XYZ file of C-alpha atoms in Angstrom:
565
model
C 154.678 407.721 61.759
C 155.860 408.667 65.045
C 152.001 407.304 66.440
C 152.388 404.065 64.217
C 155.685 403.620 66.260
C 154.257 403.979 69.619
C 151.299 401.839 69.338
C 153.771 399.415 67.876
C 155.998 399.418 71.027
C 152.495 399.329 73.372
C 151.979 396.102 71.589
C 154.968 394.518 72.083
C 155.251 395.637 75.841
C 153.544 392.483 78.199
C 149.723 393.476 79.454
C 149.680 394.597 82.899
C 145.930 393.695 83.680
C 144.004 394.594 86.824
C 145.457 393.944 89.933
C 143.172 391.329 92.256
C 143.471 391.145 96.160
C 144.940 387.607 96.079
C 147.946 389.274 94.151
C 148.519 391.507 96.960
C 148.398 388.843 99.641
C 150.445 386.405 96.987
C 152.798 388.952 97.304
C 153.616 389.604 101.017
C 153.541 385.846 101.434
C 156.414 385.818 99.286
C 158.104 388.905 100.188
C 158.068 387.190 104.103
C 159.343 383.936 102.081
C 162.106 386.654 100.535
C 163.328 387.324 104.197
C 165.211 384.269 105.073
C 165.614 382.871 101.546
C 166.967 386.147 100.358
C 169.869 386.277 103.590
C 170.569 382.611 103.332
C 171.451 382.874 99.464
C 173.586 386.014 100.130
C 175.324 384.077 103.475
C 176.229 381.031 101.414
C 177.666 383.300 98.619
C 179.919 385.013 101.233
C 177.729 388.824 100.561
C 176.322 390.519 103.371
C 173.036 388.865 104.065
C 171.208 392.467 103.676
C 172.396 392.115 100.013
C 169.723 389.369 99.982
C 166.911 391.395 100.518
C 167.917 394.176 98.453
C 167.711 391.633 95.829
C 164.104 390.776 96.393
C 162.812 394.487 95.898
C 164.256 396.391 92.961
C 165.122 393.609 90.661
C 161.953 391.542 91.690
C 159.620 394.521 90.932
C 161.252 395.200 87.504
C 161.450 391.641 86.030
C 157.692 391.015 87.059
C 156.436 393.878 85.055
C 157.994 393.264 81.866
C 158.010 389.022 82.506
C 156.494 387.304 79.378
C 155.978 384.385 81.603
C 153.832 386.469 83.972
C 154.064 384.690 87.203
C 157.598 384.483 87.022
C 159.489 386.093 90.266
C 162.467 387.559 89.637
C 165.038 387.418 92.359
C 168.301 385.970 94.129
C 169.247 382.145 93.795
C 171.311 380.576 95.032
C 172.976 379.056 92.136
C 173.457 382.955 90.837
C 174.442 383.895 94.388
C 177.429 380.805 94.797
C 178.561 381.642 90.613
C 178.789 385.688 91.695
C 180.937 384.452 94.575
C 183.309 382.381 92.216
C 183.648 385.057 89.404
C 184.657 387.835 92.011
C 186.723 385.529 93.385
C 188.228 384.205 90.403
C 188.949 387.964 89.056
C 190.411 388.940 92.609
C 187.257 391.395 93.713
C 186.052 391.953 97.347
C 182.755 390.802 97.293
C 182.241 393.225 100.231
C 182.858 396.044 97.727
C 179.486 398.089 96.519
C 180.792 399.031 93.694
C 182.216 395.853 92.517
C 178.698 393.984 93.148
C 176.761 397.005 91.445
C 179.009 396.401 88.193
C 178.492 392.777 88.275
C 175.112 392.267 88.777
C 174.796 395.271 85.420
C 176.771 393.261 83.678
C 174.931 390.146 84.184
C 171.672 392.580 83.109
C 173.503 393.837 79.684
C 174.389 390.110 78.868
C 170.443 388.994 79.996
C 169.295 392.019 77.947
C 171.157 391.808 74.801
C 170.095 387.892 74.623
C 166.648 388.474 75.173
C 166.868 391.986 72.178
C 168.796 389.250 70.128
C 165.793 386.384 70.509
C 168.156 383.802 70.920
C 166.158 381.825 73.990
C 166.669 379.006 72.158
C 169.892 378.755 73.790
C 169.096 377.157 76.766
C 167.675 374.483 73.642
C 171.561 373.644 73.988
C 172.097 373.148 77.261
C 170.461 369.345 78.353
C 168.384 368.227 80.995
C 171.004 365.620 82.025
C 173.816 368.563 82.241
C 171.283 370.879 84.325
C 170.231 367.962 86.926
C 174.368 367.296 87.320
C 174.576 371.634 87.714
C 171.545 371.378 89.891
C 172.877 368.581 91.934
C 176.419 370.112 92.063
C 174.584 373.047 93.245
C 173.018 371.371 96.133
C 176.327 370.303 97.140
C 177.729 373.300 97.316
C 174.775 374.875 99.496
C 174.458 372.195 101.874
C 179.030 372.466 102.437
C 178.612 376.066 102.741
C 176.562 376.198 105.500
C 178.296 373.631 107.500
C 179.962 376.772 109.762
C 177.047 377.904 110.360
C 175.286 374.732 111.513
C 178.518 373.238 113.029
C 180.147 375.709 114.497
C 183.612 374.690 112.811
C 185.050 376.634 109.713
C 186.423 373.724 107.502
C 189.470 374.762 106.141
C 189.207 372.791 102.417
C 188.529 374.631 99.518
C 187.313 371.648 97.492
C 183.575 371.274 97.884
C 183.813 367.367 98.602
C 186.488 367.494 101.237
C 184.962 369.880 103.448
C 182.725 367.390 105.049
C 185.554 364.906 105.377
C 187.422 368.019 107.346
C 183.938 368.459 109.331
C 183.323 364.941 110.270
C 187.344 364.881 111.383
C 186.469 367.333 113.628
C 183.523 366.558 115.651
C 185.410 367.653 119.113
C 185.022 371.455 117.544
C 181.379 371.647 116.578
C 179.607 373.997 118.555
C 176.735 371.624 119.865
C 174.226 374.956 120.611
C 174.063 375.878 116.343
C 174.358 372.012 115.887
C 170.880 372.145 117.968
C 169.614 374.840 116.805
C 170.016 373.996 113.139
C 168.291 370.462 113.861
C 165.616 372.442 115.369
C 165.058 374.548 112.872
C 164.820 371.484 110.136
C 162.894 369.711 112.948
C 160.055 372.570 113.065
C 160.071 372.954 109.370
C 159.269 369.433 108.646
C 156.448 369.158 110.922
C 154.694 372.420 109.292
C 155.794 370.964 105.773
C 152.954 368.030 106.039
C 150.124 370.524 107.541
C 148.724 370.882 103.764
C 147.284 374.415 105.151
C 150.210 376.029 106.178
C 152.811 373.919 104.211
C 153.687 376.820 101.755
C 154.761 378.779 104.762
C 157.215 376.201 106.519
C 160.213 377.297 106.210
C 158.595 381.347 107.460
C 157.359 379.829 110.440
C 160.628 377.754 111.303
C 162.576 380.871 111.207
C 159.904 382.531 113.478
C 159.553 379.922 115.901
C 163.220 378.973 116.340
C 164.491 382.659 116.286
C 161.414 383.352 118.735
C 162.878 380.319 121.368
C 166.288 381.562 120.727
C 165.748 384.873 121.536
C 164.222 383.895 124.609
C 166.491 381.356 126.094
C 169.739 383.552 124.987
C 171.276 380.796 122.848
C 175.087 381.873 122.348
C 175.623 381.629 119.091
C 175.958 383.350 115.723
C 173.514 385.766 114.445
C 172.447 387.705 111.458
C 173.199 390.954 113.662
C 177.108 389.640 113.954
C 177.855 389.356 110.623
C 175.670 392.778 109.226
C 173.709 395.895 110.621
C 170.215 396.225 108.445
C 168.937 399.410 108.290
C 165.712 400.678 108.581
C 165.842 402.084 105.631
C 165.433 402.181 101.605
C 168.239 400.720 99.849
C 170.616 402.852 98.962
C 171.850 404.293 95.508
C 174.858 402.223 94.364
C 177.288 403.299 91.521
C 178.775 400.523 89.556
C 182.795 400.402 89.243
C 183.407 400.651 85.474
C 186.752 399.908 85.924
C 186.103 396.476 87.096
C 184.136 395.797 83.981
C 187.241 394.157 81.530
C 187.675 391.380 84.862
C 183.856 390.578 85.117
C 182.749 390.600 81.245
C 183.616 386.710 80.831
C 182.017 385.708 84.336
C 178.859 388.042 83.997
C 178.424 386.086 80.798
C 178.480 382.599 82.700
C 176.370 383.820 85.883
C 173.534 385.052 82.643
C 173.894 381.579 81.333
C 173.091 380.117 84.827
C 170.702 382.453 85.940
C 168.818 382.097 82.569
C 169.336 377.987 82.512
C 167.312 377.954 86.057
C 164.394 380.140 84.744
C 163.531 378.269 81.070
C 161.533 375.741 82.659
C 159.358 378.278 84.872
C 157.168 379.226 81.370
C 156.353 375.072 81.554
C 155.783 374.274 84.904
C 153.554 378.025 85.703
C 151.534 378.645 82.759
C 150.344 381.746 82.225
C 146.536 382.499 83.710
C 145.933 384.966 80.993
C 146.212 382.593 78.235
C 148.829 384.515 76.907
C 152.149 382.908 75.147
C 155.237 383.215 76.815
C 158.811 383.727 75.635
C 162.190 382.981 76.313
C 163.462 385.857 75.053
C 161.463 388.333 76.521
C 161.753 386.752 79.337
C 165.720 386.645 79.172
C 164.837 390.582 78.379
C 163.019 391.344 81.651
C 165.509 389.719 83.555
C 167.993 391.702 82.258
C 166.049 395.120 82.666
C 165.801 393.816 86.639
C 169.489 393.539 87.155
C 170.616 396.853 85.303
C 168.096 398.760 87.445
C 168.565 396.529 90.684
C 172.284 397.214 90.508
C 172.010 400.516 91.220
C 169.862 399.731 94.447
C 172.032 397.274 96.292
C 171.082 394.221 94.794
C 173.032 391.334 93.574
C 172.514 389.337 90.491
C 169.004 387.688 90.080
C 167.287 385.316 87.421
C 163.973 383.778 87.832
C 163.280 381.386 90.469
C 161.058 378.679 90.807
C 161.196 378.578 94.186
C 159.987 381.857 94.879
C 157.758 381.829 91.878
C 155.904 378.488 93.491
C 155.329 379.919 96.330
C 153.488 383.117 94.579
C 151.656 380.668 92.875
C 149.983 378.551 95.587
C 149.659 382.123 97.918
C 147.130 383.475 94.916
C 148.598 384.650 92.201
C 146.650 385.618 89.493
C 148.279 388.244 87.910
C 151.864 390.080 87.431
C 150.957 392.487 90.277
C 152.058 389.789 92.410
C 155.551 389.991 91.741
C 155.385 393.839 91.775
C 153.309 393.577 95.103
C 156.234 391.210 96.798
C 159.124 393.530 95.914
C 156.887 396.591 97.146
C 155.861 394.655 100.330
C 159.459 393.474 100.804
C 160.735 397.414 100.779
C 158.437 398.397 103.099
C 159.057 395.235 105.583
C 162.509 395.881 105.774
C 162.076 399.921 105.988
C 159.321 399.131 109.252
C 161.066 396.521 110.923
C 164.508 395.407 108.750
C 166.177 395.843 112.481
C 164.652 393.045 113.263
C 166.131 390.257 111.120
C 169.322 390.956 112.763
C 168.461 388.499 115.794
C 168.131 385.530 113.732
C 170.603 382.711 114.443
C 173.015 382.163 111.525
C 172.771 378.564 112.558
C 168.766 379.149 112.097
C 169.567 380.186 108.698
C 172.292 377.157 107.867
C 169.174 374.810 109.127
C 167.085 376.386 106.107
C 169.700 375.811 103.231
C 170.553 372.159 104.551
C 166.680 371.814 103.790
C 167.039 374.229 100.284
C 170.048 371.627 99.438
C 168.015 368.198 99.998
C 165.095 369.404 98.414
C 166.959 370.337 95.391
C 167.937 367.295 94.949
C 164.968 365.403 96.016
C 163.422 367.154 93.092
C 165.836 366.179 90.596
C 166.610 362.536 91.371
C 163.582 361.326 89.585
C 165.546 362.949 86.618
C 168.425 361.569 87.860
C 167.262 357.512 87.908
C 165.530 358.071 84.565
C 169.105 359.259 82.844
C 170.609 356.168 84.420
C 168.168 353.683 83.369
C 167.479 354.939 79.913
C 170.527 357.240 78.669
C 174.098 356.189 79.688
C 175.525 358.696 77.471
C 173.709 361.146 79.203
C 174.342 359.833 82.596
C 178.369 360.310 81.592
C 177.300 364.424 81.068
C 175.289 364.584 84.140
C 178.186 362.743 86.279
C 180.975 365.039 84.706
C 178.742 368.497 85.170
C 178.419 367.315 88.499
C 181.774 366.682 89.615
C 183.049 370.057 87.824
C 180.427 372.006 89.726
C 181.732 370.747 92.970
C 185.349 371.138 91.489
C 185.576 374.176 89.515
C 184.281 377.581 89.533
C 180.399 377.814 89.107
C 181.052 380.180 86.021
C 183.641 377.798 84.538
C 181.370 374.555 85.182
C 178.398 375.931 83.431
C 180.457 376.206 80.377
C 181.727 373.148 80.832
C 178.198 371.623 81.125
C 177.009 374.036 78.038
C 180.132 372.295 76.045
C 179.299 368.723 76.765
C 175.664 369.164 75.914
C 176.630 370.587 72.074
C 179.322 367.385 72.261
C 176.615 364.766 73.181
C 173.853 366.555 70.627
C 176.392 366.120 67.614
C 177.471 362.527 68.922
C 173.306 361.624 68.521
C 172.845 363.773 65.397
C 175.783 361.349 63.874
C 174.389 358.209 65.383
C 170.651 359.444 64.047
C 171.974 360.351 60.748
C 171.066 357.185 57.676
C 170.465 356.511 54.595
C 167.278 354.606 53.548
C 166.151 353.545 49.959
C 162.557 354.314 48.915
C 160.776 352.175 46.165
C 157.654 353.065 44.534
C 154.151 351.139 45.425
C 150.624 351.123 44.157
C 149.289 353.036 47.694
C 152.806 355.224 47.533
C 156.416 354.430 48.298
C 157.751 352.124 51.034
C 161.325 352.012 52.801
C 163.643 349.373 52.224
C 167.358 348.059 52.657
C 170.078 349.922 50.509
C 171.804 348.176 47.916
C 175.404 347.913 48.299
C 176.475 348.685 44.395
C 174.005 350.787 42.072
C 172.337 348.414 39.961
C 172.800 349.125 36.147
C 169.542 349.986 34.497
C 167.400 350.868 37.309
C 165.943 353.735 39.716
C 167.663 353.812 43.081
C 165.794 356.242 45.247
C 168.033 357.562 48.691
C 166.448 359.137 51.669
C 168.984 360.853 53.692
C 167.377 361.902 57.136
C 170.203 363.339 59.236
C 171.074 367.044 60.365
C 173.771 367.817 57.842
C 176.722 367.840 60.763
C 179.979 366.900 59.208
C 180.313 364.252 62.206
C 177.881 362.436 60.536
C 179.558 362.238 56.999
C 181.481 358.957 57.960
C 178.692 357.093 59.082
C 176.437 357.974 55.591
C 179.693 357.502 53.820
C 179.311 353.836 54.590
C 176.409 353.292 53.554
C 176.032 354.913 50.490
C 175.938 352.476 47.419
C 178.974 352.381 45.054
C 179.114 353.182 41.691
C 180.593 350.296 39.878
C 182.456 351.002 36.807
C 180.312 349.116 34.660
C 176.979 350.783 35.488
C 176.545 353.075 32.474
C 172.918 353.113 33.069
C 172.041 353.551 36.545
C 170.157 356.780 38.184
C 170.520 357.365 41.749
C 167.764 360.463 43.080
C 169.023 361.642 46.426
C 166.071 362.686 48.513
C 167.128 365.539 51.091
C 163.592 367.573 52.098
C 164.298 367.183 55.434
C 168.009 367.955 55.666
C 168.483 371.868 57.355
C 169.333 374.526 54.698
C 172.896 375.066 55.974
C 174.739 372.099 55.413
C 178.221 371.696 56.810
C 180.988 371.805 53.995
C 181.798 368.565 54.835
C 178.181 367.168 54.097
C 178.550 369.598 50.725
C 181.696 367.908 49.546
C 180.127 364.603 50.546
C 177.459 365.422 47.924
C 180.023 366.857 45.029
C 182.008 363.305 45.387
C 178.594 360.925 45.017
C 177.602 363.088 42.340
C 180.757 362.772 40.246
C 181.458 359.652 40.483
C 177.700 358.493 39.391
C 178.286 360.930 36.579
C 181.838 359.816 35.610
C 180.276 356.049 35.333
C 177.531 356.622 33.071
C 175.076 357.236 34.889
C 172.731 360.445 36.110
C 172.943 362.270 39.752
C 169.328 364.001 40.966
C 168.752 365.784 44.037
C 164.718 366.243 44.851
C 163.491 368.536 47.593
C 165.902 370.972 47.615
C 164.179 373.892 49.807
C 164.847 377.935 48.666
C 168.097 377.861 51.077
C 169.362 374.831 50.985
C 169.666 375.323 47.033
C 170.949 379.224 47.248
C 173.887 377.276 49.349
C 174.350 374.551 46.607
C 174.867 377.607 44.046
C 177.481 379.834 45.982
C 179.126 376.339 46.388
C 179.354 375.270 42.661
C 177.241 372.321 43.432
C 174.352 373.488 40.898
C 176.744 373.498 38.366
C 178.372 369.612 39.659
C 174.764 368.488 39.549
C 173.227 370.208 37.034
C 170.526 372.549 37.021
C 168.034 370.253 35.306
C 169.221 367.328 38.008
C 167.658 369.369 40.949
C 164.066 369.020 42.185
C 162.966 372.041 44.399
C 160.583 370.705 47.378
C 156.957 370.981 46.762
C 153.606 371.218 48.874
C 152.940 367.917 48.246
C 155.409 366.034 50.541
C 157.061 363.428 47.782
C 155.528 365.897 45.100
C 159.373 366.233 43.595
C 160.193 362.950 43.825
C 157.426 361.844 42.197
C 158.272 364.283 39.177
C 162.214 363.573 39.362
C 161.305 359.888 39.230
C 159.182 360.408 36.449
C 162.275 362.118 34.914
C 164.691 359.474 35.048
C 162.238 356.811 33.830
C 161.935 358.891 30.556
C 165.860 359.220 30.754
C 166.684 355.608 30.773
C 164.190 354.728 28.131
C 166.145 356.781 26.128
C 169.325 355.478 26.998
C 171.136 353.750 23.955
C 171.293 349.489 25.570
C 174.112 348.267 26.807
């Protein structure tokens, strides 16, 4: 037994496969990337910017061997980094604090992990595309307004997202005019590497290079990394998460999962995997959970997978999941030779980057964003409202917000989808048609009801259903429901109990057809069977109107029968 179970748990562990030497140069490319990315997300989340590469190794090594989407890179964003910021914030916790990072970010992993052991990936099924390009876009926001110290010189004093460029602009007279060049540099030089199609993967690596290099040289005045944080030459240390902060982060750890997860579902579609191999949500919500439980206790902050990162694997060679375990080696040993280094780099340098992070964000989205206009106002009125609470509210609170309006919007278009259609019998089948608004004595009237069984749907069906008129004592209505889910709300069951009775209490006969294994094992612990009666239910067949077919046989017979009127 004990062999049975351990081949079982090989097979259910991702393949490894051979490593290939474009993996290993895939993955220094993007443990270079890691460098100023990693710092820049950390800066804008208020963490020490040595926080951001700690993120990049641990975590980013774990989460690529167990990834079921295998190119996936697993490290700091900086939607996870800004949503740590507001839930240690919101719960009163230093974010300087080891121990208070090392709790959150295993928090976040228990919530990723449990998710993933649970299979329930098809939550991010609940969370819309309009609602993630109004996060996204919020997001953006909130990068670009948290750098503008950095590339201005001037600390705006708002806390509100929005108004801290109206405080920046108001005071021009304060901007330091060296970061404000150096910043515009730094965009300047990564633009012009951008559209060299060779080297365009590695713009925003060379930027930093360049500008730090010229920097350096000239003995600009301003800002750097080596200011704000000394980075060691060294492995990253052993941190101990502090339990007791656990109660204040549970709620928050939940949300920053939720985001961290939302920005990594759509990796699986836009990276398939080169070995063929299917990926999963939940596995993947899995590894990411394994990487932040292990990459607490090494210094790192919460991470989720990111596309950036992961696109930049991708188009430096990756073939394989060695290049996500090759980046977070590489990035170890980079900081370990030379972390020292990193410290000269202009914070301003750094603020240039994220303005560039920020636009491209939503560069990327706004083709989303035009077609939600154009085609979905409903949707555009969740995308608008997830966008202003992002830029109003805490990160962790707006994703909620966002993950509420999307279930509000799916049950307002389940109710609008939800009808009522009759069917009538042909030579070559049976063929839709308008419903009657009264039963018609002495005839078959055959109902399709295609809807998702939400009780916000009963009113609309309610009004379209045909009456029973009191003097139909010979009229059969068959209710066709194959494709309604096997849970029906109680108010759809009720719905069903009243239509039935009152066809019954006028004479005439009630039949269900297609009733599926769970939709009728609900029906009986409701008392419904017994309503309907067990020889007025049809269970679905193979053959798609197999049932209705026999019940409609059925009620011809019954009505033949019937004594005239």
């Amino acid at each position: 037994m004990r062999i049975v179970a351990g081949a079982d748990i090989r097979a259910r562990l991702p393949k490894m496969g051979r490593p290939r030497p474009s993996d290993l140069i895939s993955g220094l490319v993007t443990a270079l990337f890691s460098i100023p990315e990693g710092m820049a997300y950390a800066s804008i989340g208020g963490f020490n910017p040595v926080s951001g590469l700690y993120s990049g190794m641990v975590s980013t090594f774990v989460g690529s061997m167990f990834a079921r989407t295998v190119l996936m890179v697993t490290t700091l964003t900086s939607a996870i980094a800004l949503s740590a910021k507001s839930v240690l914030s919101e719960a009163g916790l230093d974010p300087t604090d080891v121990g208070n990072i090392a709790m959150l970010t295993v928090a976040v992993g228990v919530v990723m992990l449990a998710l993933g052991l649970l299979k329930v990936g098809a939550i991010m099924d609940f969370v819309s595309s309009a609602v993630m390009t109004g996060f996204t876009l919020g997001i953006a926001v909130q990068i670009v307004s948290g750098v503008l110290k950095d590339v201005t010189g001037y600390d705006p004093q708002s806390h509100n997202t929005l108004v801290k460029f109206v405080d920046a602009a108001a005071h021009v007279s304060q901007w330091s005019w060296a970061a404000v060049l150096v910043a515009v540099a730094t965009v300047a030089v990564w633009a012009v590497f951008r559209f060299v199609k060779a080297v365009a993967s590695y713009a925003t690596l060379i930027s930093l290079v360049v500008v730090t290099a010229v920097c350096a040289i000239v003995d600009v005045d301003i800002e750097n990394v080596g200011d704000i944080a000394e980075i060691p030459n060294s492995l990253p240390p052993v941190t101990v998460p502090d339990v007791s902060k656990l109660p204040d982060l549970l709620l928050g750890s939940f949300a920053i999962a939720l985001v961290a997860l939302a920005q990594a579902a759509g990796i699986s579609a836009a990276v398939p995997n080169p070995d063929k191999s299917r990926p999963s949500a939940s596995g993947d919500f899995a590894a990411q959970g394994a990487a932040n439980i292990v990459g607490g206790f090494f210094g790192s902050l919460a991470t989720g997978g990111s596309l950036s990162r992961t696109g930049v694997a991708v188009s430096a060679g990756a073939k394989t999941r060695w290049a996500g375990i090759f980046a977070g080696v590489w990035l170890l040993l980079l900081v370990v030779v030379a972390g020292s280094a990193a410290q000269i780099i202009p914070m301003a340098v750094i603020g240039g980057l994220l303005f560039v992070i920020g636009f491209e964000l939503i560069a990327g989205r706004w083709d989303d964003v035009v077609l939600v206009v154009r085609t979905a106002p409903l949707s555009a009125v969740a995308m608008i409202a997830t966008f202003v609470a992002t830029t109003q509210i805490p990160l962790q609170d707006a994703i909620l917000v966002g993950a509420g309006i999307s279930l509000v919007l799916y049950c307002v278009q389940a109710a609008r989808s939800a009808e009522l259609v009759e069917l009538r019998p042909t030579d070559s089948g049976w063929e839709t048609a308008p419903l009657p608004p009264v039963l018609p004595s002495e005839r078959i009237t055959v109902v399709h009801y295609s809807g998702v069984s939400l009780f916000a749907e009963v009113p609309r069906v309610s009004g379209q259903w045909p009456r029973a008129a009191e003097d139909n004592r010979r009229s059969v209505l068959i209710l066709s429901v194959r494709t309604l889910p096997g849970v029906p709300s109680a108010t759809v069951q009720k719905l069903l109990r009243t239509r039935a009775e009152e066809v019954r209490a006028n004479g005439g006969r009630f039949i269900l057809v297609g009733v599926r294994d769970d939709l009728l094992n609900r029906l009986r612990r409701a008392g419904l069977v017994d309503t309907i009666g067990a020889d007025n239910i049809f269970p679905a067949t193979e053959v798609v109107f197999g049932a209705l077919d026999d019940a409609y046989e059925t009620a011809t017979r019954w009505l033949a029968e019937q004594p005239k009127s």
